[in-house]
Coordinates of C-alpha atoms (C1' of nucleotides) in Angstrom, one line a residue:
Chain A
M1 CA 10.6 20.1 21.5
G2 CA 10.4 16.7 23.1
R3 CA 10.1 14.6 19.6
I4 CA 10.0 11.3 20.2
I5 CA 13.3 9.2 19.2
E6 CA 13.1 7.5 16.0
N7 CA 12.4 3.9 16.7
L8 CA 13.5 2.4 13.7
N9 CA 15.8 -0.8 13.3
L10 CA 18.7 -1.1 11.2
S11 CA 16.8 -2.8 8.0
E12 CA 14.0 0.2 8.4
Q13 CA 16.7 2.9 8.2
V14 CA 18.0 1.4 5.2
T15 CA 14.6 0.7 3.8
N16 CA 14.1 4.8 4.2
E17 CA 17.5 5.8 2.6
L18 CA 17.0 3.3 -0.7
G19 CA 13.3 4.4 -1.1
R20 CA 14.2 7.7 -0.7
A21 CA 16.7 7.6 -3.2
I22 CA 14.7 5.5 -5.9
V23 CA 11.7 7.7 -5.8
A24 CA 14.2 10.9 -6.1
G25 CA 15.5 8.9 -9.5
E26 CA 19.0 8.4 -8.3
Y27 CA 18.5 4.9 -9.5
S28 CA 16.8 4.8 -12.7
C29 CA 14.7 2.0 -14.1
E30 CA 17.4 0.8 -16.5
S31 CA 20.6 1.2 -14.6
G32 CA 18.8 -0.6 -11.6
L33 CA 20.4 -0.6 -8.0
P34 CA 24.0 -1.9 -6.8
T35 CA 24.4 -5.9 -5.8
E36 CA 23.5 -6.7 -2.5
A37 CA 27.3 -7.0 -1.7
Q38 CA 28.2 -3.4 -3.2
L39 CA 25.1 -2.3 -0.7
C40 CA 26.6 -3.9 2.3
E41 CA 29.5 -2.2 1.7
E42 CA 28.2 1.1 1.0
Y43 CA 26.1 1.0 4.3
G44 CA 28.6 -0.8 6.3
I45 CA 26.2 -3.4 7.3
S46 CA 25.5 -7.1 6.9
R47 CA 23.8 -8.8 4.0
T48 CA 20.8 -10.1 6.4
A49 CA 20.0 -6.2 6.8
V50 CA 20.4 -5.5 3.1
R51 CA 18.0 -8.3 2.2
E52 CA 15.6 -7.4 4.5
A53 CA 15.3 -4.1 3.3
V54 CA 15.0 -5.3 -0.3
K55 CA 12.5 -7.3 0.5
M56 CA 10.6 -4.5 2.3
L57 CA 10.8 -2.4 -0.7
A58 CA 9.6 -5.1 -3.1
A59 CA 6.7 -5.4 -0.8
K60 CA 5.9 -2.0 -1.8
G61 CA 6.3 -2.4 -5.3
L62 CA 9.5 -0.2 -5.8
I63 CA 11.9 -2.9 -6.9
S64 CA 12.3 -6.3 -7.7
S65 CA 15.3 -9.0 -7.5
R66 CA 16.4 -12.0 -9.5
P67 CA 19.2 -14.1 -9.6
R68 CA 22.1 -13.1 -12.0
Q69 CA 20.0 -10.1 -12.9
G70 CA 20.5 -8.2 -9.9
I71 CA 18.2 -5.5 -8.2
S72 CA 16.2 -3.6 -10.9
V73 CA 14.1 -0.6 -10.2
E74 CA 10.0 -1.1 -10.9
Q75 CA 8.4 1.2 -13.3
P76 CA 6.6 4.0 -11.4
S77 CA 3.2 2.8 -12.5
N78 CA 3.8 -0.4 -10.1
W79 CA 4.8 1.7 -7.3
N80 CA 2.5 1.4 -4.3
L81 CA 1.3 5.2 -3.8
Y82 CA -1.1 4.4 -1.0
D83 CA 1.7 3.4 1.1
T84 CA 2.4 6.0 3.5
S85 CA 6.5 5.8 3.0
V86 CA 6.2 5.9 -0.7
L87 CA 3.9 8.7 -0.6
K88 CA 6.5 10.7 2.0
W89 CA 9.3 10.1 -0.3
L90 CA 7.4 11.2 -3.2
L91 CA 6.1 14.5 -1.6
S92 CA 9.5 15.3 -0.2
S93 CA 11.4 14.8 -3.4
S94 CA 9.4 15.8 -6.7
P95 CA 8.5 19.3 -7.7
S96 CA 5.5 19.3 -5.3
L97 CA 3.3 22.0 -6.8
Y98 CA 2.3 19.5 -9.7
V99 CA 2.1 16.1 -7.3
L100 CA -0.2 18.5 -5.2
K101 CA -2.6 19.5 -7.8
E102 CA -3.0 15.4 -8.8
F103 CA -3.4 14.9 -5.1
L104 CA -6.2 17.7 -4.9
Q105 CA -8.0 16.1 -7.6
M106 CA -7.9 12.7 -5.8
R107 CA -9.2 14.3 -2.6
L108 CA -12.0 16.0 -4.7
A109 CA -13.0 12.5 -5.7
I110 CA -12.9 11.1 -2.3
E111 CA -13.8 13.2 0.3
P112 CA -17.4 14.5 -1.0
E113 CA -18.1 11.3 -1.3
A114 CA -16.9 10.1 2.1
A115 CA -19.0 13.0 3.4
A116 CA -22.2 12.2 1.6
L117 CA -21.7 8.8 3.2
A118 CA -21.1 10.1 6.9
A119 CA -24.4 11.9 6.3
E120 CA -26.3 9.0 5.1
F121 CA -24.7 5.9 7.4
G122 CA -22.5 7.7 10.0
R123 CA -23.0 6.6 13.4
D124 CA -23.7 9.2 15.8
E125 CA -20.8 9.0 17.9
D126 CA -18.6 9.0 14.9
I127 CA -20.1 12.3 13.7
D128 CA -19.6 13.5 17.4
Q129 CA -15.7 13.2 16.5
I130 CA -16.2 15.5 13.5
G131 CA -17.9 18.1 15.9
K132 CA -15.0 17.8 18.3
A133 CA -12.6 18.7 15.5
V134 CA -14.7 21.4 14.1
E135 CA -14.6 22.9 18.0
A136 CA -11.0 22.4 18.0
M137 CA -10.5 24.5 14.7
K138 CA -13.0 27.3 16.0
A139 CA -10.6 27.5 19.1
A140 CA -7.2 27.4 17.2
A141 CA -8.7 30.2 15.2
N142 CA -8.3 32.5 18.1
D143 CA -5.4 31.1 19.4
P144 CA -2.1 31.9 18.3
S145 CA -0.2 28.5 18.9
G146 CA -0.3 26.5 15.4
S147 CA -3.0 24.0 16.5
M148 CA -4.9 24.6 13.5
H149 CA -3.3 22.3 11.3
D150 CA -4.1 19.4 14.0
A151 CA -7.5 20.3 13.9
D152 CA -8.0 20.6 10.4
L153 CA -6.4 17.0 9.8
A154 CA -8.5 15.6 12.7
F155 CA -11.4 16.9 10.9
H156 CA -11.2 15.4 7.6
T157 CA -10.0 12.1 9.0
S158 CA -12.9 11.7 11.3
I159 CA -15.3 12.3 8.0
L160 CA -13.5 9.4 6.3
F161 CA -14.1 7.1 9.7
A162 CA -17.5 8.3 9.7
S163 CA -18.3 6.9 6.3
G164 CA -18.3 3.4 7.6
N165 CA -16.3 2.5 4.6
R166 CA -12.8 0.9 5.3
F167 CA -11.5 1.6 1.7
F168 CA -12.3 5.3 2.7
S169 CA -11.3 5.5 6.2
H170 CA -8.3 3.8 5.4
L171 CA -6.9 6.9 3.4
R172 CA -6.6 8.9 6.5
D173 CA -3.0 8.2 6.4
F174 CA -2.6 9.2 2.3
I175 CA -4.8 12.3 3.5
S176 CA -2.6 13.3 6.5
T177 CA 0.8 12.6 4.8
A178 CA 0.1 14.7 2.2
L179 CA -1.5 17.5 3.9
N180 CA 1.4 17.8 5.9
V181 CA 3.6 18.4 2.9
S182 CA 1.0 20.6 1.2
I183 CA 0.9 23.1 4.5
Q184 CA 4.3 24.4 3.3
H185 CA 2.8 25.5 0.1
T186 CA -0.3 27.3 1.3
T187 CA 1.1 29.8 3.7
P188 CA -2.1 30.4 5.1
A189 CA -3.5 33.9 5.1
K190 CA -3.9 33.9 8.9
A191 CA -6.9 36.3 8.7
N192 CA -9.2 34.0 7.3
D193 CA -8.8 30.9 10.0
L194 CA -12.1 32.2 11.4
A195 CA -13.7 32.0 7.8
V196 CA -11.9 28.6 7.1
A197 CA -13.4 27.3 10.4
D198 CA -16.8 28.4 9.8
D199 CA -16.8 26.4 6.2
H200 CA -16.0 23.4 8.0
A201 CA -18.4 23.9 10.2
K202 CA -20.9 24.1 7.7
I203 CA -20.0 20.7 6.3
Y204 CA -20.4 19.0 9.9
T205 CA -23.9 20.7 10.2
A206 CA -24.8 19.2 7.0
I207 CA -23.6 15.6 8.1
R208 CA -25.3 16.0 11.5
N209 CA -28.6 17.0 10.0
R210 CA -28.5 14.0 7.5
Q211 CA -28.1 16.0 4.6
P212 CA -25.9 13.7 2.1
E213 CA -26.3 16.0 -1.1
R214 CA -25.4 19.4 0.8
A215 CA -22.6 17.7 2.9
R216 CA -21.2 16.7 -0.5
N217 CA -21.4 20.0 -2.4
L218 CA -19.8 21.8 0.8
M219 CA -17.2 19.7 0.8
K220 CA -16.3 20.0 -3.0
Y221 CA -16.4 23.6 -2.6
L222 CA -13.9 23.5 0.4
I223 CA -11.5 21.4 -1.5
D224 CA -12.1 22.9 -4.8
E225 CA -10.7 26.5 -3.3
A226 CA -7.8 24.8 -2.2
K227 CA -6.8 23.5 -5.8
T228 CA -7.7 27.0 -7.4
F229 CA -4.9 28.3 -5.0
I230 CA -2.5 25.7 -6.1
E231 CA -3.4 25.8 -9.7
L232 CA -2.7 29.8 -9.4
E233 CA 0.6 28.9 -7.7
I234 CA 1.7 26.6 -10.5
K235 CA 0.7 29.7 -13.0
K236 CA 2.7 32.0 -11.2
Q237 CA 6.0 29.7 -11.1
G238 CA 5.1 28.4 -14.5
Chain B
M1 CA -4.3 -24.7 -19.1
G2 CA -0.9 -23.4 -20.0
R3 CA -0.8 -21.7 -16.6
I4 CA 2.6 -20.1 -16.0
I5 CA 4.4 -21.6 -13.1
E6 CA 4.2 -19.7 -10.2
N7 CA 7.5 -17.5 -9.9
L8 CA 7.9 -17.3 -6.1
N9 CA 10.7 -17.5 -4.2
L10 CA 10.4 -19.0 -0.6
S11 CA 10.0 -16.0 1.6
E12 CA 7.1 -14.7 -0.8
Q13 CA 5.3 -18.0 -0.5
V14 CA 5.8 -18.0 3.2
T15 CA 4.5 -14.2 3.1
N16 CA 1.5 -15.4 0.9
E17 CA 0.3 -18.3 3.3
L18 CA 0.7 -15.8 6.6
G19 CA -0.6 -12.9 5.0
R20 CA -3.7 -15.3 4.0
A21 CA -3.8 -16.6 7.4
I22 CA -3.8 -12.9 8.9
V23 CA -6.5 -11.7 7.1
A24 CA -8.6 -14.5 7.4
G25 CA -8.4 -14.0 11.2
E26 CA -6.6 -17.3 11.9
Y27 CA -4.2 -15.2 14.3
S28 CA -5.9 -12.5 16.4
C29 CA -4.8 -8.9 17.0
E30 CA -4.1 -10.0 20.7
S31 CA -2.9 -13.5 20.3
G32 CA -0.1 -12.3 18.0
L33 CA 1.9 -14.6 16.0
P34 CA 4.3 -17.9 16.8
T35 CA 7.6 -17.0 17.2
E36 CA 10.3 -16.9 14.7
A37 CA 11.5 -20.3 15.5
Q38 CA 8.4 -22.1 15.6
L39 CA 7.2 -20.8 12.2
C40 CA 10.5 -22.1 10.9
E41 CA 9.6 -25.5 12.3
E42 CA 6.2 -25.1 10.9
Y43 CA 7.2 -24.6 7.6
G44 CA 10.2 -26.4 7.9
I45 CA 12.4 -23.5 6.5
S46 CA 15.1 -21.3 7.7
R47 CA 15.0 -18.3 10.2
T48 CA 16.1 -16.1 7.3
A49 CA 13.2 -17.0 4.8
V50 CA 10.8 -16.2 8.1
R51 CA 12.1 -13.1 8.9
E52 CA 12.1 -12.0 5.4
A53 CA 8.6 -12.7 5.1
V54 CA 7.9 -11.0 8.3
K55 CA 9.7 -7.7 6.9
M56 CA 7.3 -8.2 3.9
L57 CA 4.2 -8.4 5.8
A58 CA 5.5 -5.5 8.3
A59 CA 5.9 -3.4 5.0
K60 CA 2.4 -4.3 4.0
G61 CA 1.1 -3.0 7.6
L62 CA -0.2 -6.5 8.8
I63 CA 2.3 -6.8 11.7
S64 CA 5.0 -5.8 13.8
S65 CA 7.6 -7.3 15.6
R66 CA 9.6 -6.2 18.6
P67 CA 12.2 -8.5 21.1
R68 CA 10.5 -10.2 23.6
Q69 CA 7.2 -9.2 22.7
G70 CA 7.2 -11.0 19.5
I71 CA 5.3 -10.8 16.2
S72 CA 2.0 -9.1 16.8
V73 CA -0.8 -8.5 14.2
E74 CA -1.7 -4.8 13.6
Q75 CA -5.0 -3.7 13.8
P76 CA -6.8 -3.8 10.6
S77 CA -7.4 -0.3 10.2
N78 CA -3.4 -0.4 9.6
W79 CA -3.5 -2.8 6.7
N80 CA -2.7 -1.5 3.7
L81 CA -5.9 -2.0 1.8
Y82 CA -4.7 -0.7 -1.6
D83 CA -1.8 -3.3 -1.8
T84 CA -3.1 -5.7 -4.5
S85 CA -1.9 -9.0 -2.2
V86 CA -3.8 -7.7 0.8
L87 CA -6.8 -6.7 -1.2
K88 CA -6.4 -10.2 -2.7
W89 CA -6.3 -12.0 0.5
L90 CA -9.2 -9.8 2.1
L91 CA -11.7 -10.9 -0.7
S92 CA -10.7 -14.3 -0.8
S93 CA -11.5 -14.9 2.9
S94 CA -14.3 -12.6 4.2
P95 CA -17.9 -12.4 3.3
S96 CA -17.5 -11.0 0.2
L97 CA -20.8 -9.2 -0.7
Y98 CA -20.7 -6.8 2.3
V99 CA -16.9 -5.8 1.0
L100 CA -18.0 -5.8 -2.5
K101 CA -20.2 -3.1 -1.6
E102 CA -17.8 -1.0 0.2
F103 CA -15.8 -1.4 -2.9
L104 CA -18.5 -0.3 -5.3
Q105 CA -18.8 2.7 -3.1
M106 CA -15.3 3.5 -3.5
R107 CA -15.5 3.2 -7.4
L108 CA -18.5 5.3 -7.4
A109 CA -16.0 7.9 -5.9
I110 CA -13.3 7.3 -7.9
E111 CA -14.3 6.2 -11.6
P112 CA -16.9 9.0 -12.5
E113 CA -14.1 11.6 -11.3
A114 CA -11.8 9.9 -13.4
A115 CA -14.0 9.8 -16.6
A116 CA -14.5 13.4 -16.2
L117 CA -10.6 14.2 -16.1
A118 CA -9.9 12.0 -19.1
A119 CA -12.8 13.9 -21.2
E120 CA -11.2 17.2 -20.4
F121 CA -7.3 16.5 -19.8
G122 CA -6.9 13.2 -21.4
R123 CA -4.5 12.5 -24.3
D124 CA -5.9 11.4 -27.5
E125 CA -4.0 8.6 -28.2
D126 CA -5.0 7.4 -24.6
I127 CA -8.7 7.8 -25.3
D128 CA -7.9 5.7 -28.4
Q129 CA -7.4 3.1 -25.7
I130 CA -11.0 3.4 -24.4
G131 CA -12.3 2.8 -27.8
K132 CA -10.1 -0.3 -28.4
A133 CA -11.3 -1.8 -25.4
V134 CA -15.2 -0.6 -26.3
E135 CA -15.0 -2.4 -29.5
A136 CA -13.3 -5.3 -27.6
M137 CA -16.8 -5.6 -25.6
K138 CA -18.8 -5.4 -28.6
A139 CA -16.9 -8.4 -30.1
A140 CA -17.0 -10.4 -26.8
A141 CA -20.8 -9.8 -26.5
N142 CA -21.2 -11.7 -29.8
D143 CA -18.5 -14.3 -29.2
P144 CA -19.3 -17.1 -26.6
S145 CA -15.9 -17.2 -25.5
G146 CA -15.3 -15.5 -22.2
S147 CA -13.4 -12.7 -23.3
M148 CA -15.8 -10.0 -21.9
H149 CA -14.4 -9.7 -18.8
D150 CA -11.1 -8.8 -20.2
A151 CA -12.5 -6.2 -22.3
D152 CA -14.7 -4.7 -19.2
L153 CA -11.4 -4.6 -17.2
A154 CA -9.4 -2.9 -19.9
F155 CA -12.0 -0.7 -20.5
H156 CA -12.3 0.8 -16.7
T157 CA -8.2 0.5 -16.5
S158 CA -7.9 2.7 -19.7
I159 CA -10.2 5.4 -18.2
L160 CA -8.2 5.8 -15.1
F161 CA -4.9 6.0 -16.9
A162 CA -6.4 8.4 -19.5
S163 CA -7.4 10.6 -16.3
G164 CA -3.3 11.6 -16.5
N165 CA -3.6 11.3 -12.8
R166 CA -1.0 9.0 -11.1
F167 CA -3.2 8.6 -8.1
F168 CA -5.9 7.5 -10.1
S169 CA -4.2 5.3 -12.5
H170 CA -2.5 3.4 -9.7
L171 CA -5.5 2.2 -8.7
R172 CA -5.9 -0.1 -11.9
D173 CA -4.6 -3.0 -9.8
F174 CA -7.1 -2.2 -7.0
I175 CA -9.8 -2.2 -9.5
S176 CA -8.6 -5.2 -11.2
T177 CA -8.1 -7.2 -8.3
A178 CA -11.5 -6.4 -6.9
L179 CA -13.2 -6.9 -10.4
N180 CA -11.9 -10.4 -10.5
V181 CA -13.6 -11.2 -7.4
S182 CA -16.6 -9.9 -8.1
I183 CA -17.3 -11.7 -11.3
Q184 CA -18.2 -14.6 -9.2
H185 CA -21.1 -12.9 -7.9
T186 CA -22.6 -11.0 -10.2
T187 CA -23.5 -14.0 -12.3
P188 CA -24.0 -11.9 -15.5
A189 CA -27.5 -12.1 -17.5
K190 CA -25.4 -12.9 -20.5
A191 CA -28.5 -11.8 -22.6
N192 CA -27.8 -8.3 -21.6
D193 CA -24.1 -8.0 -23.1
L194 CA -24.9 -6.3 -25.9
A195 CA -26.5 -3.7 -23.9
V196 CA -23.9 -3.7 -21.3
A197 CA -21.5 -2.6 -23.9
D198 CA -23.4 -0.3 -25.5
D199 CA -23.5 1.7 -21.7
H200 CA -19.7 1.5 -21.8
A201 CA -19.8 2.8 -25.5
K202 CA -21.8 5.9 -24.5
I203 CA -19.2 6.9 -22.1
Y204 CA -16.5 6.4 -24.3
T205 CA -18.1 8.8 -26.4
A206 CA -18.7 11.3 -24.2
I207 CA -14.9 11.4 -23.3
R208 CA -14.1 11.6 -26.9
N209 CA -16.6 14.4 -27.3
R210 CA -14.8 16.2 -24.5
Q211 CA -17.9 16.4 -22.4
P212 CA -16.9 15.7 -18.6
E213 CA -20.2 16.3 -17.0
R214 CA -21.8 13.7 -19.3
A215 CA -19.0 11.4 -18.8
R216 CA -19.2 11.5 -15.2
N217 CA -23.0 11.0 -14.8
L218 CA -22.9 8.0 -17.4
M219 CA -20.2 6.3 -15.3
K220 CA -22.1 7.0 -12.1
Y221 CA -25.1 5.0 -13.6
L222 CA -23.0 2.4 -14.9
I223 CA -21.6 1.8 -11.6
D224 CA -24.5 2.6 -9.5
E225 CA -26.5 -0.3 -11.3
A226 CA -23.7 -2.7 -10.4
K227 CA -24.1 -1.3 -6.6
T228 CA -27.8 -1.8 -6.7
F229 CA -27.2 -5.4 -8.0
I230 CA -24.9 -6.2 -4.9
E231 CA -27.2 -4.7 -2.6
L232 CA -30.2 -6.8 -3.8
E233 CA -28.1 -9.8 -3.3
I234 CA -27.4 -8.9 0.3
K235 CA -31.2 -8.4 0.8
K236 CA -31.9 -12.0 -0.5
Q237 CA -29.2 -13.4 1.7
G238 CA -29.7 -11.4 4.7
Chain C
dG1 C1' 28.4 -28.0 -21.9
dG2 C1' 31.1 -25.3 -18.8
dC3 C1' 32.3 -20.9 -16.1
dA4 C1' 31.2 -17.2 -13.7
dA5 C1' 28.6 -13.7 -11.4
dT6 C1' 24.5 -12.7 -8.3
dT7 C1' 21.0 -13.6 -5.6
dT8 C1' 18.5 -17.2 -2.8
dG9 C1' 18.8 -20.4 0.9
dT10 C1' 20.7 -22.4 5.1
dA11 C1' 23.4 -22.6 9.6
dC12 C1' 24.7 -20.6 13.7
dG13 C1' 26.5 -17.2 16.8
dT14 C1' 26.5 -12.8 19.2
dA15 C1' 24.3 -8.6 20.6
dT16 C1' 20.4 -6.1 22.4
dG17 C1' 16.3 -5.0 24.4
dT18 C1' 12.1 -6.0 27.3
dA19 C1' 9.1 -8.3 30.1
dT20 C1' 8.9 -11.0 34.4
dA21 C1' 10.0 -12.9 38.8
Chain D
dG1 C1' 15.8 -2.1 41.4
dT2 C1' 18.3 -6.4 39.7
dA3 C1' 18.6 -10.5 37.6
dT4 C1' 17.2 -13.5 34.3
dA5 C1' 15.2 -15.6 30.5
dC6 C1' 13.6 -15.1 26.0
dA7 C1' 12.8 -13.1 21.7
dT8 C1' 14.2 -10.5 17.9
dA9 C1' 18.0 -8.0 15.9
dC10 C1' 22.5 -8.5 13.7
dG11 C1' 26.7 -10.6 11.8
dT12 C1' 29.3 -14.2 9.5
dA13 C1' 30.1 -18.1 6.6
dC14 C1' 28.8 -21.4 3.1
dA15 C1' 25.8 -24.2 0.0
dA16 C1' 22.3 -24.1 -3.7
dA17 C1' 20.2 -22.3 -7.9
dT18 C1' 19.8 -19.5 -11.6
dT19 C1' 21.2 -17.1 -15.5
dG20 C1' 24.3 -14.8 -19.1
dC21 C1' 28.3 -15.6 -21.8

DNA sequence: GGCAATTTGTACGTATGTATA
DNA sequence: GTATACATACGTACAAATTGC
C-alpha cells in the first residue's frame, strides 16, 4: 500500500509505548511507573533514551518525576487531551462510544461557531478550499473508492481554517484524529453518501453567501445527527 | 510575598527560555535554532540537558530535530496552543489584544455550551461548587482585597467541570492561563463588581434550575460583553 | 545525622544519517 | 555516484542533589 515507513527515533518509540500503556491504565495513578533503570532493562535501551521519553511524556502532562519519589502518573485531569498523541492513545484504548459522545458534544460547540466565523470573516480564497472539499465529496459519493473520508475531513478542517482564528484552526488535528477513529463506529449506510454530501454543500453555500446564522444552524444539524447516531449505538449496547 | 520557589529542574528552565524565545519570534521558521553544541555553550550546560529540553519542545510541537539538518522551528500552525506553557509564552509575547479577541471568540463557542451541558447533565455536588464561587464573588465585590479574580476564575472552571465532559473540563487551564493575562487589559471599573457578580449569579440559578437554554444564553451574553470591550480597546489603539 | 535509593546533571565516545563538495 | 564533514542519535560511566528511613 506504499505506506510510509514510520520515521520515529528510539525515544519517540518508547514515548509511544509508555504513553499508550499509561492511558490504557496499565500504570495507575498511585502505583507509579518503574524506575528509570527498570525501564532501561525492560526495553533494552540506554538511560538517555528513557529520560528523553520521560521528558516528552512529562511535557504532555501524563507523568512527573522527582528524585527519590520516582516517576508518577499524573491525574487524568492533567493530561493534555488536545495533544494529538494523547488523544490517539485515549481513543485506541478506552470504550470508545462514550468518548465519542463527549467528542461530539465538543464538536457541537466548536464547529457551528467556526462556520459562523468563516461566513462572517473568512477570506474568499479560504472559502474556495471549502468548496473544493465539497466537490471532492460529491465525486467520492459516485466513486466506489474510499476517498469520501478524506474529503469529509478536508471539509471540516477547511472550515476551521477559514474561521481565521488560530485557536479554532489548531483543532484540525484534534478533529482529524478523532474522526479517523469514529469512522470505525459509524459504519456508514453507503446509500446516503449523496444526501450527506448535499448537507455539506448547503453549509458551504451559506458560508459563501455570508450567512453566519444559517451556516451555524446547518452545521449544528449535521453534527447533531452524528451525535444522535452514537447515542443510539450506546443505547443498543448498554 | 511568600512566593513559592520555582521548583524547576535544569531542562525545564531551558525549555522555558527557549520556548519563550521561539514563540516571541527570536528564532524564525527558516533560520532554525543553534546547534546542540552552541546551546550548551550559550547556557553553560551539558548536552543531555539541552537534548531533554529539545525533546520537551518537540513534544509541544514547537520544534523538530533531524541529523545534519539541526533543530528547526515548526510552523506556528503546528504549535500546541492548548498546552498551558505554549499559551503562556504566546500571551506574554505577542500584541495581546488581537490574541485576546481570538481567545474570546473561542470562549464564546465553549462556555455557553458547557453551561448548557452542566444544566442538563451536571451532578448536584458539582453544581454546588458553582454556587460557592458565586458567593465568593459577591463577598469579593464588597471586599477591597483582590480576591474577585480568583472567584471569577473558580466560577468558570467549575462550570466546565460540571459539564461532565472531559474535553470541556480540561480547558480549565486554557481558560485560567488566558484569563490571568486578560485581567491586565480589562482594567475593571471596580464600581460594577456587584453587577458583574449578579450576572454570574443568574447563570448559576439557571443551571441549578436545570434550564439549559437559559444558561447558554446568559453565558453568551456575559462573554459577549467582554468581547465587545476588547473590540472597543482595539478600535481605540488601532 | 547518617545511610540508601533514585532521579538529576555531566562528560565523553561511537554510530547513524544527511547535506554538500 | 562517492567521499567527506557535520549534526544529531544513542550509549556508558560517574558525580551531585534530593528525600525517606
